[in-house]
Coordinates of C-alpha atoms (C1' of nucleotides) in Angstrom, one line a residue:
Chain A
M1 CA 97.1 140.8 60.7
A2 CA 93.6 139.8 61.6
R3 CA 92.3 140.8 65.1
D4 CA 91.8 137.3 66.3
D5 CA 95.3 136.3 65.3
K6 CA 97.0 138.6 67.8
R7 CA 94.7 137.5 70.6
E8 CA 95.7 133.9 69.8
L9 CA 99.4 134.9 69.7
L10 CA 99.0 136.4 73.2
L11 CA 97.3 133.3 74.6
Q12 CA 99.9 131.0 73.1
A13 CA 102.8 133.2 74.4
T14 CA 101.2 133.1 77.9
L15 CA 100.8 129.4 77.7
E16 CA 104.4 128.8 76.9
L17 CA 105.9 131.2 79.4
V18 CA 103.7 130.2 82.3
A19 CA 104.1 126.5 81.6
K20 CA 107.9 126.7 81.3
Q21 CA 108.7 129.3 84.0
G22 CA 105.7 129.7 86.1
F23 CA 103.7 132.9 86.8
H24 CA 106.9 134.6 88.1
G25 CA 108.5 134.1 84.8
A26 CA 105.7 135.5 82.8
P27 CA 105.5 139.3 83.3
C28 CA 103.5 141.3 80.7
A29 CA 106.6 142.6 79.0
A30 CA 107.8 139.0 78.4
I31 CA 104.4 137.8 77.2
A32 CA 104.2 140.7 74.7
E33 CA 107.8 140.1 73.5
Q34 CA 107.1 136.3 73.0
A35 CA 104.0 137.2 71.1
G36 CA 105.9 139.7 68.9
V37 CA 103.8 142.7 70.0
A38 CA 104.2 145.7 72.3
T39 CA 103.4 145.6 76.0
G40 CA 100.4 147.9 75.7
T41 CA 98.8 145.8 73.0
I42 CA 97.9 143.2 75.6
Y43 CA 95.3 145.7 76.9
R44 CA 93.6 146.0 73.6
Y45 CA 92.6 142.3 73.8
F46 CA 92.3 141.8 77.5
E47 CA 91.0 144.1 80.2
N48 CA 94.0 143.2 82.4
K49 CA 96.4 140.4 83.1
D50 CA 94.1 138.5 85.3
V51 CA 91.5 138.3 82.5
L52 CA 94.1 137.0 80.1
I53 CA 95.2 134.3 82.6
V54 CA 91.6 133.1 83.3
A55 CA 90.6 133.3 79.6
L56 CA 93.5 131.0 78.7
Y57 CA 92.5 128.5 81.4
A58 CA 88.9 128.4 80.2
E59 CA 90.1 127.9 76.6
L60 CA 92.3 124.9 77.7
E61 CA 89.4 123.3 79.7
S62 CA 87.2 123.6 76.6
R63 CA 89.8 121.9 74.4
I64 CA 90.1 118.9 76.8
T65 CA 86.4 118.5 77.1
T66 CA 85.9 118.5 73.4
R67 CA 88.6 115.9 72.9
L68 CA 87.2 113.7 75.7
M69 CA 83.7 113.7 74.2
E70 CA 85.1 112.3 70.9
G71 CA 84.3 108.6 70.8
Y72 CA 82.5 108.6 74.1
V73 CA 79.6 106.1 73.9
A74 CA 77.1 106.6 76.6
D75 CA 75.6 103.1 76.6
R76 CA 78.8 101.1 77.1
P77 CA 79.4 99.4 80.5
I78 CA 80.5 101.6 83.3
C79 CA 84.0 100.1 83.4
D80 CA 84.6 100.6 79.7
R81 CA 83.4 104.2 79.8
F82 CA 85.6 104.9 82.8
M83 CA 88.7 103.4 81.0
H84 CA 87.9 105.5 77.9
L85 CA 87.8 108.7 80.0
A86 CA 90.8 108.0 82.2
M87 CA 93.0 106.9 79.3
G88 CA 91.8 109.9 77.3
V89 CA 92.7 112.4 80.0
L90 CA 96.1 110.9 80.6
D91 CA 96.8 110.7 76.8
Y92 CA 95.8 114.3 76.4
F93 CA 98.0 115.5 79.2
I94 CA 101.1 113.8 78.0
T95 CA 100.6 114.8 74.4
H96 CA 100.0 118.4 75.5
P97 CA 102.6 119.0 78.3
L98 CA 102.5 122.8 78.1
E99 CA 98.7 122.8 78.6
F100 CA 99.1 120.3 81.5
K101 CA 101.7 122.5 83.2
Y102 CA 99.7 125.6 82.7
I103 CA 96.6 124.0 84.3
E104 CA 98.6 122.8 87.3
Q105 CA 100.1 126.3 87.8
F106 CA 96.7 127.8 87.5
H107 CA 95.1 125.4 90.0
N108 CA 97.9 126.0 92.6
S109 CA 97.7 129.8 92.6
P110 CA 95.3 132.5 93.9
Y111 CA 93.7 132.3 90.5
G112 CA 92.7 128.7 90.9
T113 CA 91.4 129.1 94.5
D114 CA 89.2 132.0 93.4
F115 CA 88.0 130.1 90.4
R116 CA 87.0 127.1 92.5
R117 CA 85.2 129.3 95.0
D118 CA 83.2 131.0 92.2
K119 CA 82.2 127.6 90.8
L120 CA 80.9 126.4 94.2
L121 CA 78.9 129.6 94.9
G122 CA 77.3 131.4 92.0
N123 CA 77.3 128.5 89.6
T124 CA 74.8 129.9 87.1
E125 CA 76.2 128.4 84.0
S126 CA 76.4 124.9 85.3
S127 CA 73.7 124.0 82.9
D128 CA 76.5 123.4 80.4
S129 CA 76.1 119.6 80.3
S130 CA 79.3 119.2 78.3
C131 CA 81.5 120.0 81.3
K132 CA 84.1 117.4 81.9
C133 CA 83.1 117.2 85.6
D134 CA 79.5 116.4 84.6
I135 CA 80.5 113.5 82.4
Y136 CA 82.4 111.9 85.3
K137 CA 79.7 112.8 87.8
R138 CA 77.0 111.1 85.8
L139 CA 79.2 108.1 85.2
F140 CA 80.0 107.8 88.9
T141 CA 76.3 108.3 90.0
E142 CA 75.2 105.6 87.6
G143 CA 77.9 103.3 88.8
V144 CA 77.0 103.8 92.5
E145 CA 73.3 103.1 91.7
L146 CA 74.1 99.9 89.8
Q147 CA 76.4 98.9 92.7
V148 CA 79.5 98.5 90.6
I149 CA 81.2 101.5 92.1
K150 CA 81.9 102.0 95.9
D151 CA 79.3 104.1 97.7
L152 CA 81.6 107.0 98.6
P153 CA 81.0 110.8 98.4
M154 CA 81.2 112.1 94.9
P155 CA 84.4 114.2 95.6
V156 CA 86.2 111.2 97.0
L157 CA 85.4 109.2 93.8
F158 CA 86.9 112.1 91.8
D159 CA 90.0 112.1 93.9
L160 CA 90.5 108.3 93.6
A161 CA 90.1 108.6 89.8
F162 CA 92.0 111.9 89.1
G163 CA 94.6 112.0 91.8
P164 CA 96.8 109.3 90.4
V165 CA 96.2 110.4 86.8
V166 CA 97.5 113.9 87.5
S167 CA 100.4 112.6 89.6
V168 CA 101.4 110.2 86.9
A169 CA 101.1 112.8 84.1
R170 CA 103.3 115.2 86.1
N171 CA 106.0 112.5 86.7
H172 CA 106.0 111.6 83.0
I173 CA 106.3 115.2 81.8
L174 CA 109.1 115.9 84.3
G175 CA 110.9 112.8 83.0
F176 CA 110.7 110.7 86.1
I177 CA 108.8 107.9 84.3
Q178 CA 108.2 107.0 80.7
L179 CA 104.5 106.2 79.9
D180 CA 103.5 104.1 76.9
D181 CA 100.1 102.7 75.8
L182 CA 100.4 99.6 78.0
L183 CA 101.4 101.5 81.1
I184 CA 98.6 104.0 80.5
Q185 CA 96.1 101.1 80.3
Q186 CA 97.5 99.5 83.5
I187 CA 97.2 102.8 85.4
A188 CA 93.7 103.4 84.3
R189 CA 92.8 99.9 85.3
A190 CA 94.4 100.4 88.7
C191 CA 92.3 103.5 89.2
W192 CA 89.2 101.5 88.3
D193 CA 90.3 98.9 90.9
S194 CA 90.1 101.6 93.5
L195 CA 86.6 102.6 92.4
K196 CA 85.2 99.2 91.9
R197 CA 82.9 97.7 94.6
H198 CA 84.2 94.5 96.1
E199 CA 82.3 91.4 95.0
Chain B
M1 CA 114.1 136.3 124.7
A2 CA 116.3 133.3 123.7
R3 CA 117.8 133.2 120.3
D4 CA 115.9 130.0 119.2
D5 CA 112.6 131.5 120.2
K6 CA 112.8 134.2 117.5
R7 CA 113.8 131.7 114.9
E8 CA 110.8 129.7 115.8
L9 CA 108.5 132.7 115.8
L10 CA 109.7 133.5 112.2
L11 CA 109.1 129.9 111.0
Q12 CA 105.7 129.9 112.6
A13 CA 104.8 133.2 111.1
T14 CA 105.9 132.1 107.6
L15 CA 103.9 128.9 108.0
E16 CA 100.7 130.7 108.8
L17 CA 101.0 133.5 106.2
V18 CA 102.1 131.2 103.3
A19 CA 99.5 128.6 104.2
K20 CA 96.7 131.1 104.4
Q21 CA 97.6 133.5 101.6
G22 CA 100.2 131.8 99.5
F23 CA 103.7 133.1 98.8
H24 CA 102.3 136.3 97.3
G25 CA 100.7 137.1 100.6
A26 CA 103.9 136.6 102.6
P27 CA 106.3 139.4 102.0
C28 CA 109.2 139.8 104.4
A29 CA 107.5 142.8 106.0
A30 CA 104.4 140.8 106.8
I31 CA 106.3 137.8 108.1
A32 CA 108.3 140.0 110.5
E33 CA 105.1 141.8 111.7
Q34 CA 103.3 138.5 112.3
A35 CA 106.4 137.3 114.3
G36 CA 106.5 140.5 116.2
V37 CA 110.0 141.5 115.1
A38 CA 111.4 144.0 112.7
T39 CA 111.9 143.2 109.0
G40 CA 115.7 143.3 109.2
T41 CA 115.7 140.7 112.0
I42 CA 114.8 138.0 109.5
Y43 CA 118.3 138.3 108.1
R44 CA 119.9 137.7 111.5
Y45 CA 118.4 134.2 111.5
F46 CA 118.3 133.3 107.8
E47 CA 120.7 134.2 105.1
N48 CA 117.8 135.3 102.9
K49 CA 114.1 134.6 102.3
D50 CA 114.7 131.5 100.2
V51 CA 116.7 129.9 103.0
L52 CA 113.8 130.6 105.4
I53 CA 111.3 129.0 103.0
V54 CA 113.4 125.9 102.4
A55 CA 114.3 125.5 106.1
L56 CA 110.6 125.5 107.1
Y57 CA 109.8 122.9 104.5
A58 CA 112.6 120.6 105.8
E59 CA 111.3 121.1 109.3
L60 CA 107.7 120.0 108.3
E61 CA 109.0 117.0 106.4
S62 CA 110.9 115.9 109.5
R63 CA 107.8 116.3 111.7
I64 CA 105.7 114.1 109.4
T65 CA 108.4 111.4 109.2
T66 CA 108.7 111.3 112.9
R67 CA 105.0 110.9 113.4
L68 CA 104.7 108.2 110.7
M69 CA 107.4 106.1 112.2
E70 CA 105.5 105.9 115.5
G71 CA 103.8 102.5 115.8
Y72 CA 105.1 101.3 112.5
V73 CA 105.8 97.5 112.9
A74 CA 108.1 96.3 110.2
D75 CA 107.0 92.6 110.3
R76 CA 103.3 93.0 109.8
P77 CA 101.7 92.0 106.5
I78 CA 102.2 94.3 103.6
C79 CA 98.6 95.4 103.5
D80 CA 98.5 96.2 107.2
R81 CA 101.6 98.3 107.0
F82 CA 100.3 100.2 104.0
M83 CA 97.0 100.9 105.7
H84 CA 98.9 102.2 108.7
L85 CA 101.0 104.6 106.6
A86 CA 98.2 105.8 104.3
M87 CA 95.9 106.4 107.2
G88 CA 98.7 108.0 109.2
V89 CA 99.6 110.5 106.4
L90 CA 95.9 111.4 105.8
D91 CA 95.3 111.8 109.5
Y92 CA 98.4 114.0 109.9
F93 CA 97.4 116.2 107.0
I94 CA 93.9 116.9 108.2
T95 CA 95.0 117.5 111.8
H96 CA 97.7 119.9 110.6
P97 CA 96.0 121.9 107.8
L98 CA 98.4 124.8 107.8
E99 CA 101.4 122.4 107.4
F100 CA 99.6 120.6 104.5
K101 CA 98.8 123.9 102.8
Y102 CA 102.4 125.1 103.1
I103 CA 103.7 121.8 101.7
E104 CA 101.4 122.0 98.7
Q105 CA 102.3 125.7 98.1
F106 CA 106.0 124.7 98.3
H107 CA 105.7 121.8 95.9
N108 CA 103.9 123.9 93.3
S109 CA 106.4 126.7 93.1
P110 CA 109.9 127.3 91.8
Y111 CA 111.2 126.2 95.3
G112 CA 109.6 122.8 94.9
T113 CA 110.9 122.2 91.4
D114 CA 114.5 123.1 92.4
F115 CA 114.2 121.0 95.5
R116 CA 113.2 118.0 93.5
R117 CA 115.9 118.5 91.0
D118 CA 118.5 118.7 93.8
K119 CA 117.2 115.5 95.3
L120 CA 117.4 113.6 92.0
L121 CA 121.0 114.7 91.2
G122 CA 123.4 115.2 94.1
N123 CA 121.6 113.0 96.6
T124 CA 124.5 112.6 99.0
E125 CA 122.4 112.4 102.2
S126 CA 120.0 109.8 100.9
S127 CA 121.6 107.4 103.4
D128 CA 119.1 108.8 105.9
S129 CA 117.0 105.7 106.1
S130 CA 114.2 107.4 108.1
C131 CA 113.1 109.3 105.0
K132 CA 109.3 108.9 104.4
C133 CA 109.9 108.0 100.8
D134 CA 112.2 105.2 101.8
I135 CA 109.7 103.6 104.1
Y136 CA 107.2 103.4 101.3
K137 CA 109.8 102.4 98.8
R138 CA 110.9 99.4 100.9
L139 CA 107.3 98.4 101.5
F140 CA 106.4 98.6 97.8
T141 CA 109.6 96.7 96.7
E142 CA 108.8 93.9 99.2
G143 CA 105.2 93.8 98.0
V144 CA 106.2 93.5 94.4
E145 CA 108.6 90.7 95.2
L146 CA 106.0 88.8 97.2
Q147 CA 103.6 89.3 94.3
V148 CA 100.9 91.0 96.4
I149 CA 101.5 94.4 94.8
K150 CA 101.2 95.1 91.0
D151 CA 104.5 95.0 89.1
L152 CA 104.6 98.7 88.1
P153 CA 107.4 101.2 88.1
M154 CA 108.1 102.5 91.6
P155 CA 107.0 106.2 90.9
V156 CA 103.7 104.9 89.5
L157 CA 103.0 102.9 92.8
F158 CA 103.7 106.2 94.7
D159 CA 101.3 108.1 92.5
L160 CA 98.5 105.4 93.0
A161 CA 99.0 105.6 96.7
F162 CA 99.7 109.3 97.3
G163 CA 97.7 110.9 94.5
P164 CA 94.3 110.3 96.1
V165 CA 95.5 110.9 99.6
V166 CA 96.7 114.4 98.7
S167 CA 93.6 115.2 96.7
V168 CA 91.3 114.0 99.5
A169 CA 93.2 115.9 102.1
R170 CA 92.9 119.1 100.1
N171 CA 89.2 118.7 99.6
H172 CA 88.7 118.1 103.3
I173 CA 90.7 121.1 104.3
L174 CA 88.9 123.3 101.7
G175 CA 85.6 122.1 103.2
F176 CA 84.4 120.2 100.2
I177 CA 84.1 117.0 102.0
Q178 CA 84.1 115.9 105.7
L179 CA 86.4 113.1 106.5
D180 CA 85.9 110.9 109.6
D181 CA 87.7 107.7 110.8
L182 CA 85.5 105.4 108.8
L183 CA 85.9 107.4 105.5
I184 CA 89.7 107.6 106.0
Q185 CA 89.8 103.8 106.4
Q186 CA 87.7 103.4 103.3
I187 CA 89.9 105.7 101.2
A188 CA 93.1 104.0 102.4
R189 CA 91.5 100.7 101.5
A190 CA 90.6 102.0 98.0
C191 CA 94.2 103.0 97.5
W192 CA 95.3 99.6 98.5
D193 CA 92.8 98.1 96.0
S194 CA 94.6 100.0 93.2
L195 CA 98.0 98.7 94.3
K196 CA 96.9 95.1 95.0
R197 CA 97.7 92.4 92.5
H198 CA 94.7 90.6 91.0
E199 CA 94.3 87.1 92.2
Chain C
dC1 C1' 92.9 161.7 55.3
dA2 C1' 90.2 160.1 59.1
dA3 C1' 89.7 156.4 62.4
dA4 C1' 91.5 152.5 64.5
dA5 C1' 95.4 149.9 66.1
dA6 C1' 99.8 149.6 67.9
dT7 C1' 103.6 151.3 70.3
dG8 C1' 106.9 151.7 74.4
dA9 C1' 108.5 155.2 77.6
dA10 C1' 106.8 156.8 81.9
dT11 C1' 104.3 155.9 86.2
dG12 C1' 103.3 154.4 90.7
dA13 C1' 103.1 150.5 93.6
dT14 C1' 105.4 146.6 95.8
dC15 C1' 109.0 143.6 96.8
dG16 C1' 113.5 141.8 98.9
dT17 C1' 117.5 143.5 100.9
dT18 C1' 120.7 146.7 103.1
dC19 C1' 122.9 149.4 106.7
dA20 C1' 123.5 153.4 109.8
dT21 C1' 121.7 153.8 114.2
dT22 C1' 119.7 152.6 118.7
dC23 C1' 119.7 150.2 122.9
dA24 C1' 119.9 146.5 126.4
dT25 C1' 123.3 143.6 128.2
dT26 C1' 127.8 142.2 129.5
dA27 C1' 132.7 142.9 130.8
dC28 C1' 136.1 145.5 132.7
dG29 C1' 138.9 149.1 135.4
dC30 C1' 139.5 151.2 139.6
Chain D
dG1 C1' 130.5 148.0 144.1
dC2 C1' 130.1 151.5 140.8
dG3 C1' 130.9 154.0 136.5
dT4 C1' 132.4 153.2 131.9
dA5 C1' 133.4 151.0 127.7
dA6 C1' 132.4 147.2 124.5
dT7 C1' 129.3 144.2 122.3
dG8 C1' 126.0 142.6 119.0
dA9 C1' 121.0 142.0 118.6
dA10 C1' 117.3 144.6 116.9
dT11 C1' 115.5 148.2 114.3
dG12 C1' 113.1 150.4 110.2
dA13 C1' 113.9 154.0 106.8
dA14 C1' 115.9 153.9 102.4
dC15 C1' 117.4 151.7 98.1
dG16 C1' 117.3 149.4 93.7
dA17 C1' 114.8 146.2 91.0
dT18 C1' 110.6 144.6 89.1
dC19 C1' 106.0 144.6 88.0
dA20 C1' 101.2 145.8 85.9
dT21 C1' 99.2 149.5 83.9
dT22 C1' 98.6 154.0 81.4
dC23 C1' 98.7 157.3 77.6
dA24 C1' 100.7 160.6 74.4
dT25 C1' 102.5 159.5 70.1
dT26 C1' 103.2 157.0 65.8
dT27 C1' 101.8 153.6 62.4
dT28 C1' 98.6 151.1 59.8
dT29 C1' 94.2 150.5 57.6
dG30 C1' 90.2 151.3 54.7

DNA sequence: CAAAAATGAATGATCGTTCATTCATTACGC
DNA sequence: GCGTAATGAATGAACGATCATTCATTTTTG
């Protein structure tokens, strides 16, 4: 078996176990078993468990960003671009429930807190302009300047746009609601309503 | 020392440790030390640690509901009542950061998942009409009937209203933004914009 | 066959929980 | 009122279970 294959198997096993049972249900022994390797093998591909956890998170972020950039046309109207991004994120989450659950678990754990802190402080690699946050940030900045988006602090605009999207995705995946294309569009539109400046 | 005092000390110690360091940072030994009692004493007031965790959550929910009902006038316009509730929740969260953090930790843990599942299934005590959810549910139902709120599934309306509120509260408490009365009002208004039916 | 990869039993640390013991308080006998 | 017995709250050392990590050994590869 090629070297990268086993690394991939370990990442996939971690994704499934953490998404389905949380970090408590994903000890190293279980991850190894799910991947079909021995416990010790984990340490040939990752320095320790924390490195594995963070590496998987980075991989998932990268996948979403790649998907979001597909079909994104930078010179469309602000509203159209926002709808594309909001519906894209929502669609990605509900078609990849395991990835969504993992990301949620990660954010609400010591891993996520440390990760955020690191991003705020020594943000040396923020020159990566393909970051999902940057796409939104530029869109919102432009919208505020053109006076089509409310003049609120950038993090607040993020919360207005993402807060409902994440909540709705969670409720869909847990089976409390059933999202379809029409509903997704209505939700993205409602988020836009909260961002849009009053005429 | 009166019996209830030690129970209260244990609840307070659990609140502080879990809020500040997560469940990982709140072993029974640490909770007891913070409360100024011995480890074993916990088991005189609570059957086990899970019971303690859930009891604290129920206590916090009760406190918020009590606060929210203060000054709530049922025959005001839909918009006014929504603004009162949204601003009230946001204000409570940012003035009680430990309680907010604990509730977030609880929701994103096996405890929270089980709690939700129990509420969905054997919901025998749902006759408690003072439940926070019920206040909102009745407000939204009335709003949809009067055609001032969008005709979307009830859980989606919850997500549109609560998603941004929770996100914003978290970012304020983590120090990423600084909320004041004006900003709180603007955010509640933005949430209302996402709920409001288009003319 | 030599080097690299994989193995999984062993290790040490940490956790929730238990329980024999201590000790302050209360109730009782005289 | 005083000495003694009974009570049960409080204690914290000890236990068993679980975890991440290590490493001597075996297996695979080239």
